[in-house]
mmCIF file of C-alpha atoms and ligand atoms in Angstrom:
data_model
loop_
_atom_site.group_PDB
_atom_site.id
_atom_site.type_symbol
_atom_site.label_atom_id
_atom_site.label_comp_id
_atom_site.label_asym_id
_atom_site.label_seq_id
_atom_site.Cartn_x
_atom_site.Cartn_y
_atom_site.Cartn_z
ATOM 1 C CA MET A 27 0.000 0.000 0.000
ATOM 2 C CA GLY A 28 2.665 2.491 1.119
ATOM 3 C CA GLU A 29 4.535 2.561 -2.179
ATOM 4 C CA ARG A 30 1.422 3.834 -3.941
ATOM 5 C CA LEU A 31 0.643 6.670 -1.539
ATOM 6 C CA THR A 32 0.716 10.325 -2.418
ATOM 7 C CA VAL A 33 1.523 12.356 0.669
ATOM 8 C CA ALA A 34 1.159 16.115 1.138
ATOM 9 C CA VAL A 35 2.903 18.392 3.617
ATOM 10 C CA VAL A 36 0.736 21.445 4.237
ATOM 11 C CA GLY A 37 2.622 24.411 5.692
ATOM 12 C CA ALA A 38 5.797 23.131 4.022
ATOM 13 C CA THR A 39 7.647 26.450 4.248
ATOM 14 C CA GLY A 40 7.246 26.697 8.033
ATOM 15 C CA ALA A 41 9.558 25.490 10.796
ATOM 16 C CA VAL A 42 7.511 22.326 11.450
ATOM 17 C CA GLY A 43 6.598 21.741 7.781
ATOM 18 C CA ARG A 44 10.271 21.668 6.797
ATOM 19 C CA GLU A 45 10.990 19.249 9.626
ATOM 20 C CA MET A 46 8.062 17.084 8.466
ATOM 21 C CA LEU A 47 9.621 16.824 4.995
ATOM 22 C CA LYS A 48 12.989 15.964 6.529
ATOM 23 C CA THR A 49 11.423 13.370 8.842
ATOM 24 C CA LEU A 50 9.427 11.723 6.032
ATOM 25 C CA HIS A 51 12.633 11.494 4.025
ATOM 26 C CA ASP A 52 14.925 10.378 6.854
ATOM 27 C CA ARG A 53 12.506 7.661 8.015
ATOM 28 C CA LYS A 54 12.001 6.519 4.426
ATOM 29 C CA PHE A 55 8.249 6.916 4.628
ATOM 30 C CA PRO A 56 7.035 4.732 1.751
ATOM 31 C CA ALA A 57 5.365 7.358 -0.434
ATOM 32 C CA ALA A 58 5.277 7.265 -4.228
ATOM 33 C CA ARG A 59 5.052 11.044 -4.325
ATOM 34 C CA VAL A 60 5.399 13.880 -1.808
ATOM 35 C CA ARG A 61 3.843 17.290 -2.519
ATOM 36 C CA ALA A 62 4.458 20.531 -0.630
ATOM 37 C CA PHE A 63 1.782 23.162 0.001
ATOM 38 C CA ALA A 64 1.756 26.603 1.623
ATOM 39 C CA SER A 65 -0.072 29.881 1.122
ATOM 40 C CA ALA A 66 -0.201 31.798 -2.176
ATOM 41 C CA ARG A 67 2.753 33.868 -0.861
ATOM 42 C CA SER A 68 5.055 30.860 -1.212
ATOM 43 C CA ALA A 69 3.744 29.307 -4.436
ATOM 44 C CA GLY A 70 6.703 28.418 -6.661
ATOM 45 C CA ALA A 71 9.248 28.497 -3.800
ATOM 46 C CA ARG A 72 11.480 25.426 -3.364
ATOM 47 C CA VAL A 73 11.769 23.348 -0.204
ATOM 48 C CA PRO A 74 14.276 20.546 0.388
ATOM 49 C CA PHE A 75 13.191 16.908 0.442
ATOM 50 C CA GLY A 76 16.352 14.820 0.761
ATOM 51 C CA GLU A 77 18.578 15.579 -2.206
ATOM 52 C CA GLU A 78 15.638 16.991 -4.162
ATOM 53 C CA ASN A 79 13.803 20.285 -3.988
ATOM 54 C CA LEU A 80 10.016 20.289 -4.140
ATOM 55 C CA THR A 81 8.142 23.175 -5.711
ATOM 56 C CA VAL A 82 5.652 24.625 -3.258
ATOM 57 C CA GLU A 83 2.063 24.668 -4.489
ATOM 58 C CA GLU A 84 -0.672 27.020 -3.320
ATOM 59 C CA LEU A 85 -3.112 25.372 -0.913
ATOM 60 C CA LYS A 86 -6.669 25.489 -2.262
ATOM 61 C CA GLU A 87 -9.870 23.636 -1.421
ATOM 62 C CA ASP A 88 -9.680 21.385 -4.478
ATOM 63 C CA VAL A 89 -6.077 20.172 -4.289
ATOM 64 C CA PHE A 90 -6.735 17.000 -2.264
ATOM 65 C CA ALA A 91 -8.149 14.727 -4.995
ATOM 66 C CA GLY A 92 -5.501 12.050 -5.515
ATOM 67 C CA ILE A 93 -3.731 12.751 -2.203
ATOM 68 C CA ASP A 94 -4.025 9.868 0.288
ATOM 69 C CA LEU A 95 -2.499 11.409 3.382
ATOM 70 C CA ALA A 96 -1.748 15.011 4.381
ATOM 71 C CA VAL A 97 0.301 16.184 7.348
ATOM 72 C CA PHE A 98 -0.746 19.720 8.229
ATOM 73 C CA SER A 99 1.222 22.362 10.095
ATOM 74 C CA ALA A 100 -0.261 25.593 8.782
ATOM 75 C CA GLY A 101 -1.962 26.969 11.887
ATOM 76 C CA GLY A 102 -5.499 26.570 13.228
ATOM 77 C CA ALA A 103 -7.314 28.844 10.767
ATOM 78 C CA ALA A 104 -5.944 27.101 7.679
ATOM 79 C CA SER A 105 -6.600 23.710 9.255
ATOM 80 C CA LEU A 106 -10.222 24.524 10.094
ATOM 81 C CA LYS A 107 -10.749 25.625 6.528
ATOM 82 C CA PHE A 108 -8.840 22.970 4.608
ATOM 83 C CA SER A 109 -8.842 19.740 6.679
ATOM 84 C CA PRO A 110 -12.575 19.118 6.022
ATOM 85 C CA CYS A 111 -11.937 19.599 2.273
ATOM 86 C CA ALA A 112 -9.211 16.973 2.487
ATOM 87 C CA ALA A 113 -11.365 14.480 4.420
ATOM 88 C CA GLN A 114 -14.218 14.968 1.961
ATOM 89 C CA ALA A 115 -11.844 14.150 -0.890
ATOM 90 C CA GLY A 116 -10.855 10.910 0.890
ATOM 91 C CA CYS A 117 -7.500 12.223 2.130
ATOM 92 C CA VAL A 118 -6.591 11.386 5.743
ATOM 93 C CA VAL A 119 -5.287 14.411 7.679
ATOM 94 C CA VAL A 120 -2.792 14.414 10.543
ATOM 95 C CA ASP A 121 -3.062 17.941 11.897
ATOM 96 C CA ASN A 122 -0.519 19.662 14.094
ATOM 97 C CA SER A 123 -2.682 22.662 15.033
ATOM 98 C CA ALA A 124 -5.008 22.979 18.018
ATOM 99 C CA ALA A 125 -8.066 23.198 15.751
ATOM 100 C CA TRP A 126 -9.314 19.597 16.101
ATOM 101 C CA ARG A 127 -7.662 18.325 19.267
ATOM 102 C CA MET A 128 -10.703 18.417 21.525
ATOM 103 C CA ASP A 129 -13.207 17.435 18.808
ATOM 104 C CA ASP A 130 -14.786 14.081 19.749
ATOM 105 C CA ARG A 131 -14.584 12.931 16.128
ATOM 106 C CA CYS A 132 -10.792 13.300 16.119
ATOM 107 C CA PRO A 133 -8.396 11.015 17.965
ATOM 108 C CA LEU A 134 -5.540 12.834 19.699
ATOM 109 C CA VAL A 135 -2.592 10.501 19.398
ATOM 110 C CA VAL A 136 0.918 9.919 20.670
ATOM 111 C CA PRO A 137 1.996 6.617 19.116
ATOM 112 C CA GLU A 138 3.919 5.421 22.209
ATOM 113 C CA VAL A 139 0.876 6.117 24.386
ATOM 114 C CA ASN A 140 -2.498 5.591 22.670
ATOM 115 C CA PRO A 141 -2.011 4.246 19.114
ATOM 116 C CA HIS A 142 -5.236 2.198 19.464
ATOM 117 C CA HIS A 143 -7.251 5.468 19.376
ATOM 118 C CA LEU A 144 -6.424 5.623 15.643
ATOM 119 C CA GLU A 145 -8.717 2.673 14.941
ATOM 120 C CA LYS A 146 -11.804 4.885 15.143
ATOM 121 C CA HIS A 147 -10.518 7.828 13.137
ATOM 122 C CA GLN A 148 -12.938 9.576 10.793
ATOM 123 C CA GLY A 149 -10.431 11.295 8.507
ATOM 124 C CA ILE A 150 -8.852 13.920 10.768
ATOM 125 C CA ILE A 151 -6.340 12.943 13.458
ATOM 126 C CA ALA A 152 -4.908 15.543 15.801
ATOM 127 C CA ASN A 153 -1.296 15.802 16.862
ATOM 128 C CA PRO A 154 -1.191 17.024 20.477
ATOM 129 C CA ASN A 155 0.465 20.172 21.740
ATOM 130 C CA CYS A 156 4.260 19.879 21.884
ATOM 131 C CA SER A 157 4.433 20.250 25.681
ATOM 132 C CA THR A 158 1.742 17.616 26.183
ATOM 133 C CA ILE A 159 3.440 15.099 23.885
ATOM 134 C CA GLN A 160 6.745 14.964 25.730
ATOM 135 C CA MET A 161 5.046 14.883 29.122
ATOM 136 C CA VAL A 162 2.679 12.004 28.321
ATOM 137 C CA VAL A 163 5.429 9.888 26.729
ATOM 138 C CA ALA A 164 7.290 10.022 30.053
ATOM 139 C CA LEU A 165 4.236 9.750 32.314
ATOM 140 C CA LYS A 166 2.268 6.943 30.639
ATOM 141 C CA PRO A 167 4.475 4.104 31.942
ATOM 142 C CA ILE A 168 4.216 5.557 35.473
ATOM 143 C CA HIS A 169 0.447 5.924 35.126
ATOM 144 C CA ASP A 170 0.123 2.309 33.985
ATOM 145 C CA ALA A 171 2.276 1.065 36.872
ATOM 146 C CA VAL A 172 1.093 3.096 39.886
ATOM 147 C CA LYS A 173 -1.743 5.341 38.624
ATOM 148 C CA ILE A 174 -1.101 9.061 38.546
ATOM 149 C CA ARG A 175 -3.517 11.175 40.572
ATOM 150 C CA ARG A 176 -2.117 14.650 40.044
ATOM 151 C CA VAL A 177 0.517 16.345 37.894
ATOM 152 C CA VAL A 178 2.051 19.778 38.551
ATOM 153 C CA VAL A 179 4.062 20.921 35.539
ATOM 154 C CA SER A 180 6.068 24.062 34.750
ATOM 155 C CA THR A 181 7.396 24.434 31.231
ATOM 156 C CA TYR A 182 10.354 26.279 29.714
ATOM 157 C CA GLN A 183 9.432 26.458 26.040
ATOM 158 C CA ALA A 184 11.596 27.326 23.040
ATOM 159 C CA VAL A 185 10.739 30.073 20.549
ATOM 160 C CA SER A 186 10.521 27.568 17.663
ATOM 161 C CA GLY A 187 7.168 26.596 19.212
ATOM 162 C CA THR A 188 5.880 29.863 17.757
ATOM 163 C CA GLY A 189 7.141 28.854 14.312
ATOM 164 C CA GLN A 190 9.678 30.501 12.053
ATOM 165 C CA LYS A 191 8.636 33.967 13.214
ATOM 166 C CA GLY A 192 9.510 33.137 16.835
ATOM 167 C CA ILE A 193 12.990 31.971 15.806
ATOM 168 C CA GLU A 194 13.530 35.148 13.771
ATOM 169 C CA GLU A 195 12.339 37.389 16.628
ATOM 170 C CA LEU A 196 14.872 35.950 19.097
ATOM 171 C CA GLU A 197 17.701 36.150 16.517
ATOM 172 C CA ARG A 198 16.836 39.743 15.660
ATOM 173 C CA GLN A 199 16.537 40.861 19.272
ATOM 174 C CA VAL A 200 19.871 39.281 20.267
ATOM 175 C CA ARG A 201 21.561 40.999 17.298
ATOM 176 C CA ASP A 202 19.927 44.341 18.148
ATOM 177 C CA LEU A 203 20.957 44.170 21.805
ATOM 178 C CA PHE A 204 24.579 43.350 20.924
ATOM 179 C CA ASN A 205 24.618 46.261 18.501
ATOM 180 C CA GLY A 206 23.248 48.723 21.051
ATOM 181 C CA ARG A 207 19.840 49.000 19.366
ATOM 182 C CA GLU A 208 16.501 48.850 21.189
ATOM 183 C CA PRO A 209 14.896 45.571 20.048
ATOM 184 C CA GLU A 210 11.381 45.591 18.653
ATOM 185 C CA ASN A 211 8.712 43.107 19.882
ATOM 186 C CA LYS A 212 6.737 41.911 16.871
ATOM 187 C CA VAL A 213 5.746 38.390 17.903
ATOM 188 C CA TYR A 214 5.754 38.359 21.713
ATOM 189 C CA PRO A 215 4.223 41.039 23.954
ATOM 190 C CA PHE A 216 7.605 41.664 25.619
ATOM 191 C CA ARG A 217 11.242 41.151 24.679
ATOM 192 C CA ILE A 218 12.095 37.436 24.631
ATOM 193 C CA ALA A 219 15.890 37.860 24.397
ATOM 194 C CA PHE A 220 17.415 37.453 27.903
ATOM 195 C CA ASN A 221 13.944 37.258 29.392
ATOM 196 C CA VAL A 222 11.280 34.714 30.460
ATOM 197 C CA LEU A 223 7.616 35.215 29.574
ATOM 198 C CA PRO A 224 5.009 33.377 31.675
ATOM 199 C CA HIS A 225 2.573 33.727 28.816
ATOM 200 C CA ILE A 226 2.034 31.314 25.893
ATOM 201 C CA ASP A 227 -1.030 31.674 23.689
ATOM 202 C CA VAL A 228 -3.943 33.785 24.952
ATOM 203 C CA PHE A 229 -5.295 34.235 28.472
ATOM 204 C CA LEU A 230 -8.631 32.557 29.231
ATOM 205 C CA GLU A 231 -11.514 33.398 31.581
ATOM 206 C CA ASN A 232 -9.894 31.411 34.421
ATOM 207 C CA ASP A 233 -6.606 33.407 34.094
ATOM 208 C CA TYR A 234 -4.744 30.374 32.800
ATOM 209 C CA THR A 235 -3.314 30.577 29.299
ATOM 210 C CA LYS A 236 -4.699 28.450 26.505
ATOM 211 C CA GLU A 237 -1.356 26.606 26.378
ATOM 212 C CA GLU A 238 -1.706 25.663 30.054
ATOM 213 C CA MET A 239 -5.251 24.419 29.590
ATOM 214 C CA LYS A 240 -4.164 22.417 26.541
ATOM 215 C CA MET A 241 -1.818 20.450 28.804
ATOM 216 C CA VAL A 242 -4.680 19.838 31.264
ATOM 217 C CA ARG A 243 -7.322 18.742 28.740
ATOM 218 C CA GLU A 244 -5.158 16.945 26.216
ATOM 219 C CA THR A 245 -3.542 14.742 28.876
ATOM 220 C CA VAL A 246 -6.980 13.536 30.018
ATOM 221 C CA LYS A 247 -8.061 12.808 26.433
ATOM 222 C CA ILE A 248 -4.854 10.946 25.538
ATOM 223 C CA PHE A 249 -4.877 8.882 28.762
ATOM 224 C CA ASP A 250 -8.630 8.455 28.371
ATOM 225 C CA ASP A 251 -8.796 8.998 32.120
ATOM 226 C CA PRO A 252 -10.592 12.033 33.601
ATOM 227 C CA SER A 253 -9.338 11.110 37.069
ATOM 228 C CA VAL A 254 -5.845 12.434 36.218
ATOM 229 C CA LYS A 255 -5.640 16.019 37.465
ATOM 230 C CA VAL A 256 -3.120 18.338 35.817
ATOM 231 C CA THR A 257 -2.146 21.916 36.631
ATOM 232 C CA ALA A 258 0.342 23.785 34.446
ATOM 233 C CA THR A 259 2.374 26.983 34.220
ATOM 234 C CA CYS A 260 3.845 27.544 30.767
ATOM 235 C CA ALA A 261 6.720 29.944 30.129
ATOM 236 C CA ARG A 262 8.546 30.982 26.971
ATOM 237 C CA VAL A 263 12.329 31.099 27.331
ATOM 238 C CA PRO A 264 15.060 32.397 24.983
ATOM 239 C CA VAL A 265 15.988 28.941 23.672
ATOM 240 C CA PHE A 266 15.718 28.179 19.947
ATOM 241 C CA TYR A 267 14.903 24.461 19.995
ATOM 242 C CA GLY A 268 13.847 22.110 22.818
ATOM 243 C CA HIS A 269 11.183 22.394 25.479
ATOM 244 C CA SER A 270 12.030 21.594 29.116
ATOM 245 C CA GLU A 271 9.538 20.683 31.809
ATOM 246 C CA SER A 272 9.720 20.377 35.568
ATOM 247 C CA VAL A 273 7.118 17.734 36.417
ATOM 248 C CA ASN A 274 5.831 16.675 39.828
ATOM 249 C CA VAL A 275 3.514 13.673 40.018
ATOM 250 C CA GLN A 276 1.539 12.214 42.884
ATOM 251 C CA THR A 277 0.644 8.572 42.429
ATOM 252 C CA GLU A 278 -1.812 6.198 44.048
ATOM 253 C CA LYS A 279 0.844 3.588 44.905
ATOM 254 C CA LYS A 280 4.457 4.277 45.759
ATOM 255 C CA MET A 281 7.178 4.184 43.134
ATOM 256 C CA SER A 282 10.755 4.884 44.192
ATOM 257 C CA ALA A 283 13.059 7.045 42.091
ATOM 258 C CA LYS A 284 15.127 3.949 41.342
ATOM 259 C CA GLU A 285 12.063 2.033 40.151
ATOM 260 C CA ALA A 286 11.003 4.993 38.002
ATOM 261 C CA ARG A 287 14.465 5.145 36.419
ATOM 262 C CA ILE A 288 14.359 1.434 35.563
ATOM 263 C CA LEU A 289 10.774 1.592 34.272
ATOM 264 C CA LEU A 290 11.396 4.659 32.105
ATOM 265 C CA SER A 291 14.656 3.312 30.719
ATOM 266 C CA ARG A 292 12.636 0.391 29.293
ATOM 267 C CA SER A 293 9.791 2.531 27.947
ATOM 268 C CA PRO A 294 9.283 3.327 24.255
ATOM 269 C CA GLY A 295 10.410 6.768 23.124
ATOM 270 C CA VAL A 296 12.082 7.598 26.455
ATOM 271 C CA PHE A 297 15.780 7.998 27.155
ATOM 272 C CA VAL A 298 16.773 8.269 30.812
ATOM 273 C CA TYR A 299 19.742 10.610 31.203
ATOM 274 C CA ASP A 300 20.109 10.918 34.920
ATOM 275 C CA ASN A 301 23.286 10.875 36.957
ATOM 276 C CA PRO A 302 23.528 13.887 39.255
ATOM 277 C CA ARG A 303 27.014 12.920 40.505
ATOM 278 C CA GLU A 304 28.341 13.256 36.951
ATOM 279 C CA ASN A 305 26.259 16.382 36.133
ATOM 280 C CA MET A 306 24.178 14.294 33.741
ATOM 281 C CA TYR A 307 20.724 15.685 33.105
ATOM 282 C CA PRO A 308 18.849 16.553 29.901
ATOM 283 C CA LEU A 309 19.432 19.961 28.291
ATOM 284 C CA PRO A 310 17.613 21.496 25.324
ATOM 285 C CA ALA A 311 20.911 22.649 23.791
ATOM 286 C CA MET A 312 22.246 19.097 23.999
ATOM 287 C CA HIS A 313 19.224 17.143 22.771
ATOM 288 C CA SER A 314 17.694 19.278 20.038
ATOM 289 C CA GLY A 315 17.741 17.379 16.759
ATOM 290 C CA GLU A 316 17.206 14.076 18.555
ATOM 291 C CA ASP A 317 14.092 11.891 18.608
ATOM 292 C CA PRO A 318 13.569 10.645 22.187
ATOM 293 C CA VAL A 319 11.991 12.289 25.175
ATOM 294 C CA PHE A 320 14.855 12.721 27.667
ATOM 295 C CA VAL A 321 14.163 12.318 31.379
ATOM 296 C CA GLY A 322 16.499 13.178 34.230
ATOM 297 C CA ARG A 323 16.616 14.622 37.774
ATOM 298 C CA ILE A 324 14.300 11.790 38.858
ATOM 299 C CA ARG A 325 13.844 11.999 42.617
ATOM 300 C CA GLU A 326 11.263 11.339 45.288
ATOM 301 C CA ASP A 327 9.196 14.304 46.438
ATOM 302 C CA GLU A 328 9.870 14.371 50.164
ATOM 303 C CA SER A 329 6.989 16.788 50.866
ATOM 304 C CA ILE A 330 4.193 14.339 49.968
ATOM 305 C CA GLU A 331 3.449 10.641 50.021
ATOM 306 C CA ASN A 332 3.976 8.855 46.726
ATOM 307 C CA GLY A 333 5.458 11.804 44.855
ATOM 308 C CA LEU A 334 8.106 11.994 42.140
ATOM 309 C CA ASN A 335 9.898 14.916 40.535
ATOM 310 C CA MET A 336 11.541 14.824 37.134
ATOM 311 C CA TRP A 337 12.948 17.026 34.373
ATOM 312 C CA ILE A 338 11.743 16.232 30.853
ATOM 313 C CA VAL A 339 13.336 17.602 27.669
ATOM 314 C CA ALA A 340 12.465 16.980 24.023
ATOM 315 C CA ASP A 341 12.921 18.672 20.670
ATOM 316 C CA ASN A 342 9.581 20.451 20.305
ATOM 317 C CA VAL A 343 9.817 20.672 16.512
ATOM 318 C CA ARG A 344 10.694 16.973 16.227
ATOM 319 C CA LYS A 345 8.956 14.776 18.828
ATOM 320 C CA GLY A 346 6.721 17.697 19.798
ATOM 321 C CA ALA A 347 5.436 18.133 16.234
ATOM 322 C CA ALA A 348 6.910 16.712 13.005
ATOM 323 C CA LEU A 349 8.155 13.353 14.272
ATOM 324 C CA ASN A 350 4.982 12.611 16.209
ATOM 325 C CA ALA A 351 2.884 13.417 13.114
ATOM 326 C CA VAL A 352 5.014 11.162 10.906
ATOM 327 C CA GLN A 353 4.886 8.384 13.528
ATOM 328 C CA ILE A 354 1.071 8.685 13.420
ATOM 329 C CA ALA A 355 1.231 8.345 9.630
ATOM 330 C CA GLU A 356 3.436 5.249 10.000
ATOM 331 C CA GLU A 357 1.022 3.750 12.526
ATOM 332 C CA LEU A 358 -1.922 4.422 10.170
ATOM 333 C CA LEU A 359 -0.078 2.600 7.438
ATOM 334 C CA LYS A 360 0.814 -0.322 9.705
ATOM 335 C CA ARG A 361 -2.826 -0.676 10.765
ATOM 336 C CA ASP A 362 -4.128 -0.246 7.202
ATOM 337 C CA LEU A 363 -6.080 2.856 8.216
ATOM 338 C CA VAL A 364 -5.110 5.270 5.421
ATOM 339 C CA ARG A 365 -8.712 5.704 4.285
ATOM 340 C CA VAL A 366 -11.705 7.848 5.147
ATOM 341 C CA ARG A 367 -14.757 5.748 6.053
ATOM 342 C CA ASP A 368 -17.360 8.495 5.913
ATOM 343 C CA ARG A 369 -16.445 11.402 3.676
ATOM 344 C CA LYS A 370 -19.415 13.412 4.942
ATOM 345 C CA MET A 371 -18.289 13.372 8.590
ATOM 346 C CA PHE A 372 -16.690 16.834 8.352
ATOM 347 C CA ALA A 373 -19.031 18.279 5.699
ATOM 348 C CA GLN A 374 -19.540 21.975 6.417
HETATM 349 P P1 A2P B 401 3.590 30.674 4.031
HETATM 350 O O1 A2P B 401 5.070 30.503 4.279
HETATM 351 O O2 A2P B 401 3.248 30.721 2.595
HETATM 352 O O3 A2P B 401 2.992 31.779 4.850
HETATM 353 P P2 A2P B 401 5.269 28.572 10.821
HETATM 354 O O4 A2P B 401 4.540 27.667 11.764
HETATM 355 O O5 A2P B 401 6.735 28.367 10.816
HETATM 356 O O6 A2P B 401 4.862 30.007 11.019
HETATM 357 O O7 A2P B 401 4.725 28.177 9.351
HETATM 358 C C1 A2P B 401 3.382 28.214 9.000
HETATM 359 C C2 A2P B 401 3.181 27.494 7.674
HETATM 360 O O8 A2P B 401 1.794 27.498 7.372
HETATM 361 C C3 A2P B 401 3.875 28.164 6.504
HETATM 362 O O9 A2P B 401 4.268 27.170 5.572
HETATM 363 C C4 A2P B 401 2.746 29.012 5.906
HETATM 364 O O10 A2P B 401 2.910 29.303 4.544
HETATM 365 C C5 A2P B 401 1.591 28.071 6.083
HETATM 366 N N1 A2P B 401 0.295 28.766 6.057
HETATM 367 C C6 A2P B 401 -0.179 29.694 6.913
HETATM 368 N N2 A2P B 401 -1.422 30.086 6.568
HETATM 369 C C7 A2P B 401 -1.747 29.373 5.456
HETATM 370 C C8 A2P B 401 -2.899 29.305 4.608
HETATM 371 N N3 A2P B 401 -3.988 30.050 4.835
HETATM 372 N N4 A2P B 401 -2.869 28.462 3.569
HETATM 373 C C9 A2P B 401 -1.788 27.686 3.342
HETATM 374 N N5 A2P B 401 -0.673 27.693 4.094
HETATM 375 C C10 A2P B 401 -0.654 28.522 5.136
#
């Protein structure tokens, strides 16, 4: 089946779209043809796919006939508009935006955690938020073993999470500051260079940010367990690639730090990098460009019963976005699920 597939990358000129093309190529995704789409602004531009360059095509409602599978990373507005067109044309969508994540018709999938949720897909599958993905990969084995009751997470998120424009803003501001110029804030409400912003996405009625509430709601949906309580504080830091998270979990049964280290070192997608005596702990600058979710600083929380602390780092553009989406595509292929059962499901 795979060899006959035509695959599209939508948002191919963006930070995640480019990584999706690289990941499809590097993992030898078995596609007969790969096509690249972006807005009219980029039509005719060239984007690398292995040794080749693909010509970027303008995304329009009618482009999906003949495309079997599309991985989208073009933002929520474009996804809301174009994913239903794709599904109606029989093209399965794996979408990286937040547009479909909490829609009951759309599975929200991390292949190491809940691949079985793909079985009931209706044409649109959502890729979770980058911060949620790396957290659930590390927490699922602990949840399965001793049942997690509560999670307290604080994030330190890279500017690439905002896309190419976030990367350019940090570069520009660093250059301006070193050249004695007052930096301009175009993307973030305050300067991000040499600063920390406790503000990602918009503020909601409850004074949390949307990013924080994504971590709360998406974790419950992925674990399929409303009894898991999550509270989050999300901060943007002046790091280009790699999100870090300080995670505290309270579990129903006790798990020692040593047991957690052994369990996680045997878990799919996790790499335990944890030796405080040798200054070994995960760092975004060290692990960007790598696939696994890195876990270190594992220790027992001495202030509560059955508590663990850990430090989780992953490349947000890779495992947090492009890699996870491509792994979903691989899982769809493996399970023979690259088809849309009911093309009218997302009819507008
Ligand atoms: P373009 O470069 O033509 O604007 P990033 O996440 O790095 O900001 O990238 C966003 C990606 O989504 C880019 O490839 C961008 O294309 C694409 N994009 C944004 N809006 C649309 C749209 N309405 N239609 C198609 N592609 C879009």
